[in-house]
Amino acid sequence: MATTRFTATSILSELKSMPVGYKPTFGDRDPKLGEDRVTPLAVRDWLARLRLLEGVPFNNLVADSELLPLESIRFFYLDRAWTDALVQGALSVGTVTSSDRAQLEALYPAVRKEIDEQERLVRLPGSEARQFGAAAQITGFLLRSRAVSGWPGLQVRAYRREIGNDEDIIPESSPDRIKLLRLERLAPAVLLALFDGVPAVVHVEEPRQGVQFGIKLIPQGDSNSFTATVRARDVQTATDIEPKLNIPVSFRPGAPGVLDLRATGETFLGTAQTHMNADGKLDGAEFALQMIRFPYRQVFGDPNSPNAVEKGDVFRPTVARNLARLLATFQEKIP
Amino acid sequence: MVSRGKFVLHSRAVPPLTAGDYVLQGTQTLTTDGNRPTAPYEAHLRVTSPRFKLPPDQILSTYPPANSEGAYESRLPQIVIKRRTLPWERAADPADRKVPWLALVVIAEGEGQISAEVAIADCVTPGVQLTGPNDVARGIYLAVPKTTVTKVFPTKQDLPLLAHVREVDLEDTELAMGDDDGFLAVVMANRLPQFDRVACKPVRYTACLINLEGQLGVLPPPSTPVKQFAALAQVFNVLDYYQYADTGGGSPDKVVMATTVQPAAAAAGVAAAAATGAAKTKAKTPTAKQAKSAVPQPGVAEDWRATTRKVENVALNTASAQAAYAVRDAMKGGFRLPIEGIVAEPVYRFPILAHWSFTCDGGGSFESLMRAIDVGLLGTLPGPGATRKRPECAPPPKGDAPPAAPAARPKPEVAETGHVGLAHQTRVGDAVRAWYRGPFVPSPTDREIATTPRGPALAHTSDQLRAVVPDGREDLSLAIAFEIGRLLALSRPAFVGAVMQWRREQFGAERARRLAGRATANTAKLADALKGNTLATFGPLLGKTLVLETAVKRAAVLGPVRPPVDPGRPIDFLQDDVLGLLSVGLAIDASVLQTLKKTGSVSALDGVDVPLGKTGDDAAQFNHLLQTVRAEVDRIATDALGGKRPDTGAGAARAKGAEPADALDDMIRALIEKWKRET
């Protein structure tokens, strides 16, 4: 019979040869950007997030609590073989027949490449430019400290080289800066950061939201008694007085931690370098200016590096102060 | 305009009018064409301002954040208010408008009481009259004894220094925080939160924005400042009063006259006097006196964390309409012990406009914490000198030796590569140890496990990723990663749906297209077959062909047939002369075994003597062995016969053929007799 040419064997061989010659069609087309992707966006995005370890139980990230003791920071490289295995596990869902698996095998190199590119798009802060291409060697750190629980919204920045005082924060797309792929608190006191490259310097900074007022506590003798100082500023220029001048803070007797503001203010007033004595009176703005404490920045890097900045010089913010007293005028005009 | 990232400070923004009712009067005089009288104009206007309650949208931020825990020891709490004039909208001191009417006071647990909602007339110290219109009908107040006021509240001279106006750039989201005009009022507190170094435990504080109208005179006078202070958490503890109060509700007489001292009644007194549930948690708090003798206990923090967690639970579980109220209410936990009537000193009431609580759970600051941090690559274990004790705690008082530290857990087994040795129970139940390494490694690793001609290798099951390392243990890292990925994907139906759809729509469609192409390519050949048949018979023909082809080429179509039984593992030494082995091993004549093999009857073995060991040099040992065996046989037989001693020594006569009765015969006989008796 002539029909034997169209046999079960030929159908089977056809099925078997399919995945080998299979050319993927594009599942996700964006004509505007000219981007064609095999993997649909929903799948791609979820897998990229999985690559950045979203949802992975903490026990599997750090196998033993001794590896991340209290008050510690641990830097690491990300094992891409591990994250690839994670993705392979996710892709294995719903592969029932060997033809499903054959198709997945044919498709996998393209899918993996697309997820590599997607990793950089998971975290896109509004002001940052989009970066293309696959992420580089991913590194990061785990920080377990009371600093994480007490200061929600820590700022973390990584740099390829020591750039000194970056008062004007350079964008993530700059060649000196390393993109932050993920920054998340895994537990109240545990912070995870993933970087798109191997940083030379990492800055961890107190959140800038809101300005804080405070003093510097200095323990005396036994650990239970303290004195406190404030580094004085010149209220005319709003910069720190050079050479460094620490003004002692006064406290109310019998009331631990309660400041005697009047007495402290008068100490400021009596210090000529602060230039507060212009009108002989102490006012709230001048006092606030002295008490403002700027976010502290901790720098992790190689102190022996030739570019390393001197400690303390990394971040020195300034305060602008309006000398024309707007409100005083306002008050004079409408008595 | 202020540039981005900068701000301008102003000492104050005093509005010309204070809040209250005003009458605007106007008269007009027309003089053209003689004097023409006009009616005077009178307009009533009210300048409003919050007095007992701050609208929540007026609060831009608080520091420390509400319900947070942290080392806040060197920072002054503050609140940022949207309306720049708010701290000066009322005249606390009519003579000096520079004095704000708002103050931010920070009190620890036990230093004051935050009331439930009451009518606003009760929100101020009895005797104080507040005139003018009010913003709300009911409010809450802070009741504090005179000691707390004297020690913690700002003096009148401090007040102007504690409030100022900040002008920021509206575009700067970090500083402006959603304000509308770029001017913010900031009110600071005058007290640094403290960590309790003596008892080594966190301290919970509440910051209250209070109204000082009419009560400026209560504020403490200026005192002689000191430059040094000893950190103690509380300046006053209402629990001390409960300590000595009787269960009847705490009469001040008892305290003042010291007629009764009943420390044991403390807990009962608290429970009886305070009806609120929160009081019970408070009762657990060690008083200042107890705290002094307490030793550092890491577990104490749990008590305090409980409150924080409770507030979080309330925030998550309450219906949205009441959430704000419920959360604020939950934060009051620990600040509810009634003070009035218990404390033998004047108690003052201040209306609270806003309040939030936070916990100071450690000494130092962000700077000291970050400087003391232990830096290392993952896989670095803490050194032998690493101390777990909180460095800021005071040493325990002498005399009371602290309890011995709990035995340290054995150090984990960590390899240089970052692998950790973990207990592993295999599928067959063996308890072994295996290596595991998470995604974080101390040195760069190779990405490719292996590559196939078509690209990177793809595992389909986790077992494909199991590996055995040279030390003989399994490395399960990648297999575990695979399983986690699979389970995470399965837990997301949306993802599973998307993957299945993708597979179906792309691969499935492509496969169908090609098969169709193949089928249509053969239509010319099919045409011959179809000539003699109608379309109706084509289907059965196709089916029949498929079945026949499948039957002929079964192995190619359906795959190889699996044999019903798997052969076992071949045993090499049994391949040779089995009879020879048995003959040597059991010391039986080979000919007997030959017979056995031929006939299959065991009776051939009856005539074989059991070889006994030679009583050579170790005759004593042999005899001992024999005695033991006999004794054991006796014991078993005696048990079986119910106490009757068996007739032993029958073994010698065994070979004679007519065997005398042995222990088994005795047993059978006994059973038969028993059976006969019973029937």
Short mmCIF file of N, CA and C in Angstrom, two decimals, chain A residues 3 8 14 21 25 27 38 51 53 60 64-66 71-77 79 82 84-86 88-89 91 93-94 99 103 105 112 116 143 146 149-151 154-155 206 208 211-215 220 224-226 250-257 259 261-262 283 285 288 296 298 318 320 322 327, chain B residues 6-8 11-12 63 69 71-72 74-76 78 150-151 153 157-158 162 164 174 190-192 197 224 226-232 362 366-367 371 373-374 376-378 380 388 390 392 409 412 436-437 439-441 445 447-448 457 459-460 481-482 484-486 502-503 506-507 511 514 518 529 546:
data_model
loop_
_atom_site.label_atom_id
_atom_site.label_comp_id
_atom_site.label_asym_id
_atom_site.label_seq_id
_atom_site.Cartn_x
_atom_site.Cartn_y
_atom_site.Cartn_z
N THR A 3 0.13 4.00 1.24
CA THR A 3 -0.03 4.78 2.48
C THR A 3 0.99 4.43 3.54
N ALA A 8 3.53 5.34 11.39
CA ALA A 8 3.74 5.77 12.78
C ALA A 8 5.21 6.07 13.01
N GLU A 14 9.61 12.24 13.15
CA GLU A 14 9.36 13.68 12.98
C GLU A 14 9.31 14.38 14.35
N GLY A 21 15.92 20.86 15.38
CA GLY A 21 15.89 21.95 14.41
C GLY A 21 14.98 23.08 14.84
N THR A 25 10.39 31.00 18.38
CA THR A 25 9.71 32.21 17.92
C THR A 25 9.69 33.19 19.09
N GLY A 27 8.35 35.36 21.90
CA GLY A 27 7.16 35.38 22.72
C GLY A 27 6.84 36.76 23.22
N VAL A 38 12.45 35.73 23.46
CA VAL A 38 11.80 34.43 23.40
C VAL A 38 10.87 34.25 24.59
N ARG A 51 16.52 34.76 40.38
CA ARG A 51 17.97 34.81 40.30
C ARG A 51 18.54 35.70 41.39
N LEU A 53 17.38 35.93 44.17
CA LEU A 53 17.09 35.21 45.41
C LEU A 53 15.85 35.72 46.13
N ASN A 60 18.57 28.65 53.53
CA ASN A 60 19.29 28.17 52.37
C ASN A 60 20.31 29.18 51.88
N ASP A 64 24.30 28.28 58.33
CA ASP A 64 24.53 28.18 59.77
C ASP A 64 24.63 29.58 60.34
N SER A 65 24.03 29.79 61.52
CA SER A 65 24.01 31.14 62.08
C SER A 65 25.41 31.61 62.44
N GLU A 66 26.33 30.69 62.63
CA GLU A 66 27.70 31.09 62.94
C GLU A 66 28.35 31.82 61.76
N GLU A 71 26.09 41.47 64.89
CA GLU A 71 26.96 42.61 64.62
C GLU A 71 28.09 42.22 63.67
N SER A 72 27.73 41.79 62.48
CA SER A 72 28.78 41.43 61.53
C SER A 72 28.32 41.79 60.13
N ILE A 73 29.30 41.94 59.26
CA ILE A 73 29.02 42.11 57.84
C ILE A 73 29.84 41.06 57.11
N ARG A 74 29.21 40.40 56.16
CA ARG A 74 29.90 39.34 55.42
C ARG A 74 29.74 39.63 53.93
N PHE A 75 30.88 39.78 53.27
CA PHE A 75 30.85 40.00 51.82
C PHE A 75 30.92 38.65 51.11
N PHE A 76 30.43 38.62 49.87
CA PHE A 76 30.44 37.33 49.17
C PHE A 76 30.36 37.55 47.67
N TYR A 77 30.68 36.50 46.93
CA TYR A 77 30.38 36.43 45.50
C TYR A 77 29.11 35.61 45.36
N ASP A 79 27.16 32.72 43.61
CA ASP A 79 27.46 31.51 42.84
C ASP A 79 26.44 31.40 41.71
N TRP A 82 24.68 28.15 41.22
CA TRP A 82 23.58 27.92 42.17
C TRP A 82 22.31 28.60 41.66
N ASP A 84 21.64 29.41 38.64
CA ASP A 84 21.18 28.74 37.43
C ASP A 84 20.38 27.49 37.79
N ALA A 85 20.86 26.76 38.80
CA ALA A 85 20.13 25.57 39.22
C ALA A 85 18.74 25.95 39.72
N LEU A 86 18.68 27.10 40.39
CA LEU A 86 17.39 27.61 40.88
C LEU A 86 16.43 27.82 39.71
N GLN A 88 16.68 26.54 36.70
CA GLN A 88 16.36 25.27 36.05
C GLN A 88 15.26 24.54 36.79
N GLY A 89 15.31 24.63 38.10
CA GLY A 89 14.25 24.01 38.88
C GLY A 89 12.90 24.63 38.58
N LEU A 91 12.07 26.15 35.82
CA LEU A 91 11.65 25.84 34.45
C LEU A 91 11.20 24.39 34.32
N VAL A 93 9.19 22.88 35.98
CA VAL A 93 7.78 22.71 36.35
C VAL A 93 6.95 22.45 35.10
N GLY A 94 6.17 21.39 35.13
CA GLY A 94 5.24 21.12 34.03
C GLY A 94 5.88 20.49 32.82
N SER A 99 9.43 15.15 25.09
CA SER A 99 9.46 16.20 24.07
C SER A 99 9.43 17.58 24.72
N GLN A 103 12.39 20.27 24.16
CA GLN A 103 12.15 21.66 23.76
C GLN A 103 12.85 22.62 24.72
N GLU A 105 15.44 22.07 26.48
CA GLU A 105 16.88 22.03 26.29
C GLU A 105 17.30 22.90 25.11
N ARG A 112 18.35 31.65 29.19
CA ARG A 112 19.33 32.05 30.20
C ARG A 112 19.92 33.42 29.87
N ASP A 116 19.67 36.87 32.12
CA ASP A 116 20.87 37.63 32.48
C ASP A 116 20.64 39.12 32.25
N LEU A 143 24.45 42.13 56.06
CA LEU A 143 24.78 42.91 57.24
C LEU A 143 23.78 42.56 58.32
N ARG A 146 22.28 45.84 64.76
CA ARG A 146 21.20 46.69 65.26
C ARG A 146 21.10 47.98 64.45
N SER A 149 18.18 47.43 62.12
CA SER A 149 16.83 47.52 62.66
C SER A 149 16.52 48.94 63.12
N GLY A 150 17.52 49.66 63.59
CA GLY A 150 17.26 51.00 64.12
C GLY A 150 17.20 52.08 63.07
N TRP A 151 17.80 51.84 61.93
CA TRP A 151 17.84 52.86 60.89
C TRP A 151 17.25 52.32 59.59
N LEU A 154 18.66 52.43 55.19
CA LEU A 154 20.09 52.69 55.04
C LEU A 154 20.43 52.88 53.57
N GLN A 155 21.40 53.74 53.30
CA GLN A 155 21.82 53.94 51.92
C GLN A 155 23.09 53.14 51.68
N GLU A 206 23.89 56.29 56.98
CA GLU A 206 22.64 56.52 57.69
C GLU A 206 21.63 57.13 56.72
N ARG A 208 19.19 59.54 54.93
CA ARG A 208 19.22 61.01 54.93
C ARG A 208 17.84 61.60 55.19
N VAL A 211 16.45 65.35 59.04
CA VAL A 211 17.73 65.71 59.63
C VAL A 211 17.63 65.38 61.10
N GLN A 212 18.70 64.88 61.68
CA GLN A 212 18.65 64.51 63.09
C GLN A 212 19.43 65.49 63.94
N PHE A 213 19.00 65.57 65.17
CA PHE A 213 19.68 66.42 66.13
C PHE A 213 20.30 65.53 67.18
N GLY A 214 21.51 65.83 67.56
CA GLY A 214 22.12 64.96 68.56
C GLY A 214 23.47 65.44 69.00
N ILE A 215 24.09 64.62 69.81
CA ILE A 215 25.36 64.95 70.44
C ILE A 215 26.26 63.73 70.33
N GLN A 220 32.72 57.70 80.36
CA GLN A 220 33.73 58.12 81.34
C GLN A 220 33.98 56.98 82.30
N ASN A 224 29.03 53.48 82.76
CA ASN A 224 27.69 53.98 83.02
C ASN A 224 27.62 55.49 83.14
N SER A 225 28.74 56.18 83.00
CA SER A 225 28.63 57.62 83.11
C SER A 225 29.26 58.30 81.89
N PHE A 226 28.66 59.39 81.52
CA PHE A 226 28.97 59.98 80.23
C PHE A 226 29.16 61.48 80.30
N SER A 250 25.69 70.57 78.42
CA SER A 250 25.30 70.59 79.83
C SER A 250 24.06 69.74 80.03
N PHE A 251 23.99 69.12 81.19
CA PHE A 251 22.85 68.29 81.52
C PHE A 251 22.18 68.79 82.79
N ARG A 252 20.95 68.36 82.97
CA ARG A 252 20.22 68.74 84.18
C ARG A 252 20.61 67.77 85.29
N PRO A 253 20.94 68.27 86.46
CA PRO A 253 21.36 67.34 87.52
C PRO A 253 20.22 66.41 87.92
N GLY A 254 20.56 65.18 88.16
CA GLY A 254 19.58 64.21 88.65
C GLY A 254 18.66 63.67 87.59
N ALA A 255 18.79 64.15 86.36
CA ALA A 255 17.91 63.67 85.31
C ALA A 255 18.77 63.17 84.16
N PRO A 256 19.07 61.89 84.14
CA PRO A 256 19.99 61.38 83.13
C PRO A 256 19.50 61.64 81.72
N GLY A 257 20.37 62.14 80.90
CA GLY A 257 20.05 62.31 79.49
C GLY A 257 19.25 63.55 79.18
N LEU A 259 18.94 67.33 78.59
CA LEU A 259 19.86 68.41 78.27
C LEU A 259 19.42 69.71 78.93
N LEU A 261 19.36 73.04 77.90
CA LEU A 261 19.58 73.69 76.61
C LEU A 261 20.09 75.11 76.78
N ARG A 262 19.53 75.78 77.77
CA ARG A 262 19.92 77.17 77.97
C ARG A 262 21.43 77.25 78.24
N ASP A 283 19.04 82.18 69.48
CA ASP A 283 17.74 81.84 68.89
C ASP A 283 17.71 80.39 68.43
N ALA A 285 17.04 78.83 65.67
CA ALA A 285 17.66 78.37 64.42
C ALA A 285 19.15 78.17 64.62
N ALA A 288 19.62 75.09 66.64
CA ALA A 288 19.36 73.90 65.83
C ALA A 288 20.53 73.63 64.89
N TYR A 296 26.01 59.56 59.28
CA TYR A 296 27.34 58.97 59.34
C TYR A 296 27.48 58.01 58.17
N GLN A 298 29.75 54.84 56.76
CA GLN A 298 30.79 53.84 57.00
C GLN A 298 31.32 53.40 55.65
N THR A 318 27.42 70.37 54.32
CA THR A 318 27.34 71.74 54.82
C THR A 318 25.88 72.16 54.92
N ALA A 320 23.25 75.42 54.51
CA ALA A 320 23.11 76.79 54.04
C ALA A 320 22.23 77.53 55.02
N ASN A 322 20.19 81.11 55.86
CA ASN A 322 19.72 82.36 55.29
C ASN A 322 19.98 83.48 56.28
N LEU A 327 11.61 86.01 58.20
CA LEU A 327 10.43 86.04 59.05
C LEU A 327 10.41 87.24 59.96
N LYS B 6 19.92 71.34 50.23
CA LYS B 6 20.25 72.31 51.28
C LYS B 6 18.96 72.71 51.99
N PHE B 7 19.11 73.35 53.11
CA PHE B 7 17.92 73.92 53.74
C PHE B 7 18.30 75.14 54.53
N VAL B 8 17.29 75.95 54.83
CA VAL B 8 17.49 77.19 55.55
C VAL B 8 16.75 77.07 56.86
N SER B 11 14.38 80.90 62.96
CA SER B 11 14.18 80.69 64.40
C SER B 11 12.73 80.42 64.73
N ARG B 12 11.84 81.13 64.08
CA ARG B 12 10.43 80.95 64.40
C ARG B 12 9.58 81.57 63.32
N TYR B 63 11.14 61.24 64.50
CA TYR B 63 12.38 60.52 64.75
C TYR B 63 12.51 60.31 66.24
N GLU B 69 12.90 50.04 66.98
CA GLU B 69 13.88 49.70 68.00
C GLU B 69 15.25 50.08 67.47
N ALA B 71 19.46 51.93 68.51
CA ALA B 71 20.39 52.54 69.45
C ALA B 71 20.29 54.06 69.27
N TYR B 72 19.37 54.65 69.98
CA TYR B 72 19.09 56.08 69.76
C TYR B 72 19.74 56.96 70.82
N SER B 74 22.28 58.79 71.24
CA SER B 74 22.90 60.11 71.06
C SER B 74 22.08 61.02 70.16
N ARG B 75 20.80 60.69 69.99
CA ARG B 75 19.97 61.52 69.12
C ARG B 75 18.75 62.02 69.88
N LEU B 76 18.40 63.27 69.63
CA LEU B 76 17.23 63.85 70.27
C LEU B 76 16.00 63.51 69.44
N GLN B 78 12.49 64.00 67.64
CA GLN B 78 11.92 65.21 67.04
C GLN B 78 10.68 64.86 66.24
N THR B 150 9.83 67.98 86.90
CA THR B 150 11.04 68.69 87.28
C THR B 150 12.26 68.13 86.56
N LYS B 151 12.28 66.83 86.40
CA LYS B 151 13.50 66.24 85.86
C LYS B 151 13.52 66.19 84.34
N PHE B 153 10.90 67.61 81.94
CA PHE B 153 10.29 68.63 81.08
C PHE B 153 11.25 69.78 80.82
N GLN B 157 12.80 78.64 79.52
CA GLN B 157 13.86 79.23 78.72
C GLN B 157 14.31 78.29 77.59
N ASP B 158 14.12 76.99 77.81
CA ASP B 158 14.52 76.02 76.79
C ASP B 158 13.57 76.02 75.60
N LEU B 162 13.84 74.84 71.32
CA LEU B 162 13.43 73.50 70.92
C LEU B 162 12.55 73.49 69.68
N HIS B 164 11.89 75.26 65.75
CA HIS B 164 12.36 76.17 64.72
C HIS B 164 11.66 75.82 63.41
N GLU B 174 13.58 63.86 49.79
CA GLU B 174 14.04 63.37 51.08
C GLU B 174 13.77 64.36 52.19
N ASN B 190 14.11 67.38 74.62
CA ASN B 190 15.33 67.79 75.31
C ASN B 190 15.99 66.62 76.02
N ARG B 191 15.52 65.40 75.72
CA ARG B 191 16.02 64.26 76.48
C ARG B 191 16.57 63.20 75.54
N LEU B 192 17.75 62.70 75.86
CA LEU B 192 18.33 61.61 75.08
C LEU B 192 17.79 60.29 75.61
N ARG B 197 21.66 50.19 81.19
CA ARG B 197 22.91 49.44 81.26
C ARG B 197 23.01 48.59 82.51
N THR B 224 21.34 74.30 88.05
CA THR B 224 22.78 74.39 87.80
C THR B 224 23.18 73.23 86.90
N VAL B 226 25.22 70.37 84.87
CA VAL B 226 26.38 69.50 85.09
C VAL B 226 26.87 69.04 83.72
N LYS B 227 28.13 68.63 83.69
CA LYS B 227 28.69 68.23 82.41
C LYS B 227 28.70 66.72 82.23
N GLN B 228 28.37 66.01 83.30
CA GLN B 228 28.47 64.57 83.23
C GLN B 228 27.22 63.97 83.84
N PHE B 229 26.75 62.88 83.30
CA PHE B 229 25.59 62.24 83.90
C PHE B 229 25.79 60.74 83.93
N ALA B 230 25.10 60.12 84.88
CA ALA B 230 25.16 58.66 84.97
C ALA B 230 23.90 58.12 84.30
N ALA B 231 24.08 57.25 83.36
CA ALA B 231 22.93 56.78 82.60
C ALA B 231 22.06 55.88 83.45
N LEU B 232 20.84 56.26 83.61
CA LEU B 232 19.83 55.45 84.27
C LEU B 232 18.58 55.65 83.44
N GLY B 362 19.80 49.74 72.70
CA GLY B 362 21.24 49.57 72.79
C GLY B 362 21.94 50.89 72.94
N PHE B 366 24.75 54.98 65.50
CA PHE B 366 25.02 54.32 64.23
C PHE B 366 26.52 54.22 64.01
N GLU B 367 27.20 55.29 64.35
CA GLU B 367 28.65 55.31 64.12
C GLU B 367 29.36 54.24 64.94
N ARG B 371 31.31 50.95 63.52
CA ARG B 371 32.76 50.81 63.71
C ARG B 371 33.10 49.53 64.41
N ILE B 373 31.69 46.76 63.96
CA ILE B 373 31.15 45.62 63.23
C ILE B 373 32.27 44.67 62.80
N ASP B 374 31.93 43.40 62.76
CA ASP B 374 32.90 42.36 62.42
C ASP B 374 32.85 42.17 60.90
N GLY B 376 34.10 40.51 57.30
CA GLY B 376 34.75 39.32 56.76
C GLY B 376 34.05 38.83 55.53
N LEU B 377 34.69 37.88 54.88
CA LEU B 377 34.02 37.21 53.78
C LEU B 377 33.11 36.15 54.36
N LEU B 378 32.06 35.83 53.64
CA LEU B 378 31.16 34.79 54.13
C LEU B 378 31.95 33.50 54.27
N THR B 380 33.73 33.20 57.10
CA THR B 380 34.59 33.53 58.23
C THR B 380 33.83 33.25 59.51
N ARG B 388 30.06 37.65 73.02
CA ARG B 388 28.67 37.85 72.64
C ARG B 388 27.98 38.89 73.52
N ARG B 390 26.77 42.20 75.28
CA ARG B 390 26.65 43.55 74.75
C ARG B 390 27.67 44.42 75.46
N GLU B 392 27.90 47.50 75.89
CA GLU B 392 27.49 48.71 76.62
C GLU B 392 26.93 48.40 78.00
N ARG B 409 27.65 26.03 71.34
CA ARG B 409 27.31 25.05 70.33
C ARG B 409 28.60 24.69 69.60
N PRO B 412 30.37 25.04 63.49
CA PRO B 412 29.97 24.32 62.28
C PRO B 412 31.21 23.92 61.49
N TYR B 436 26.90 21.31 51.97
CA TYR B 436 25.95 22.24 51.36
C TYR B 436 26.59 23.62 51.31
N ARG B 437 26.36 24.29 50.21
CA ARG B 437 26.82 25.67 50.08
C ARG B 437 25.70 26.49 49.47
N PRO B 439 24.04 30.19 47.93
CA PRO B 439 24.45 30.96 46.75
C PRO B 439 25.59 31.94 47.05
N PHE B 440 25.90 32.16 48.33
CA PHE B 440 26.93 33.13 48.68
C PHE B 440 28.24 32.40 48.94
N VAL B 441 29.25 32.73 48.16
CA VAL B 441 30.50 32.00 48.25
C VAL B 441 31.64 32.97 48.49
N THR B 445 33.27 31.62 41.44
CA THR B 445 33.09 30.23 41.03
C THR B 445 32.83 30.17 39.54
N ARG B 447 30.63 29.28 36.41
CA ARG B 447 29.20 29.26 36.22
C ARG B 447 28.75 27.96 35.59
N GLU B 448 29.53 27.48 34.60
CA GLU B 448 29.07 26.33 33.84
C GLU B 448 29.35 25.05 34.60
N ALA B 457 24.41 23.06 30.04
CA ALA B 457 23.64 21.87 30.39
C ALA B 457 22.40 22.28 31.17
N ALA B 459 19.50 20.74 33.71
CA ALA B 459 19.07 19.61 34.52
C ALA B 459 17.55 19.53 34.48
N HIS B 460 17.03 18.33 34.46
CA HIS B 460 15.58 18.16 34.47
C HIS B 460 15.07 17.72 35.82
N ALA B 481 19.29 23.78 45.39
CA ALA B 481 18.88 24.99 44.68
C ALA B 481 17.80 24.66 43.65
N PHE B 482 18.00 23.56 42.95
CA PHE B 482 17.02 23.15 41.94
C PHE B 482 15.66 22.92 42.60
N ILE B 484 14.52 24.12 45.41
CA ILE B 484 13.93 25.37 45.90
C ILE B 484 13.28 26.11 44.73
N GLY B 485 14.00 26.17 43.63
CA GLY B 485 13.44 26.84 42.45
C GLY B 485 12.15 26.19 42.00
N ARG B 486 12.14 24.88 42.01
CA ARG B 486 10.95 24.15 41.57
C ARG B 486 9.78 24.43 42.52
N TRP B 502 3.06 29.57 27.55
CA TRP B 502 4.19 29.87 26.66
C TRP B 502 4.59 28.61 25.89
N ARG B 503 4.70 27.52 26.62
CA ARG B 503 5.10 26.27 26.00
C ARG B 503 4.07 25.82 24.97
N GLN B 506 3.81 28.41 21.89
CA GLN B 506 4.94 28.52 20.98
C GLN B 506 5.38 27.16 20.46
N PHE B 507 5.79 26.31 21.36
CA PHE B 507 6.33 25.03 20.92
C PHE B 507 5.22 24.16 20.34
N ARG B 511 5.06 22.72 16.52
CA ARG B 511 5.05 21.30 16.25
C ARG B 511 3.86 20.95 15.35
N ARG B 514 4.55 21.96 11.74
CA ARG B 514 5.46 21.09 10.99
C ARG B 514 4.81 19.75 10.62
N ARG B 518 4.36 18.23 6.95
CA ARG B 518 4.77 16.91 6.55
C ARG B 518 3.61 16.13 5.92
N ALA B 529 -3.83 6.25 -2.70
CA ALA B 529 -4.57 5.43 -1.75
C ALA B 529 -6.01 5.84 -1.67
N LEU B 546 -1.68 2.17 11.52
CA LEU B 546 -0.91 2.55 12.71
C LEU B 546 -0.73 1.36 13.63
#
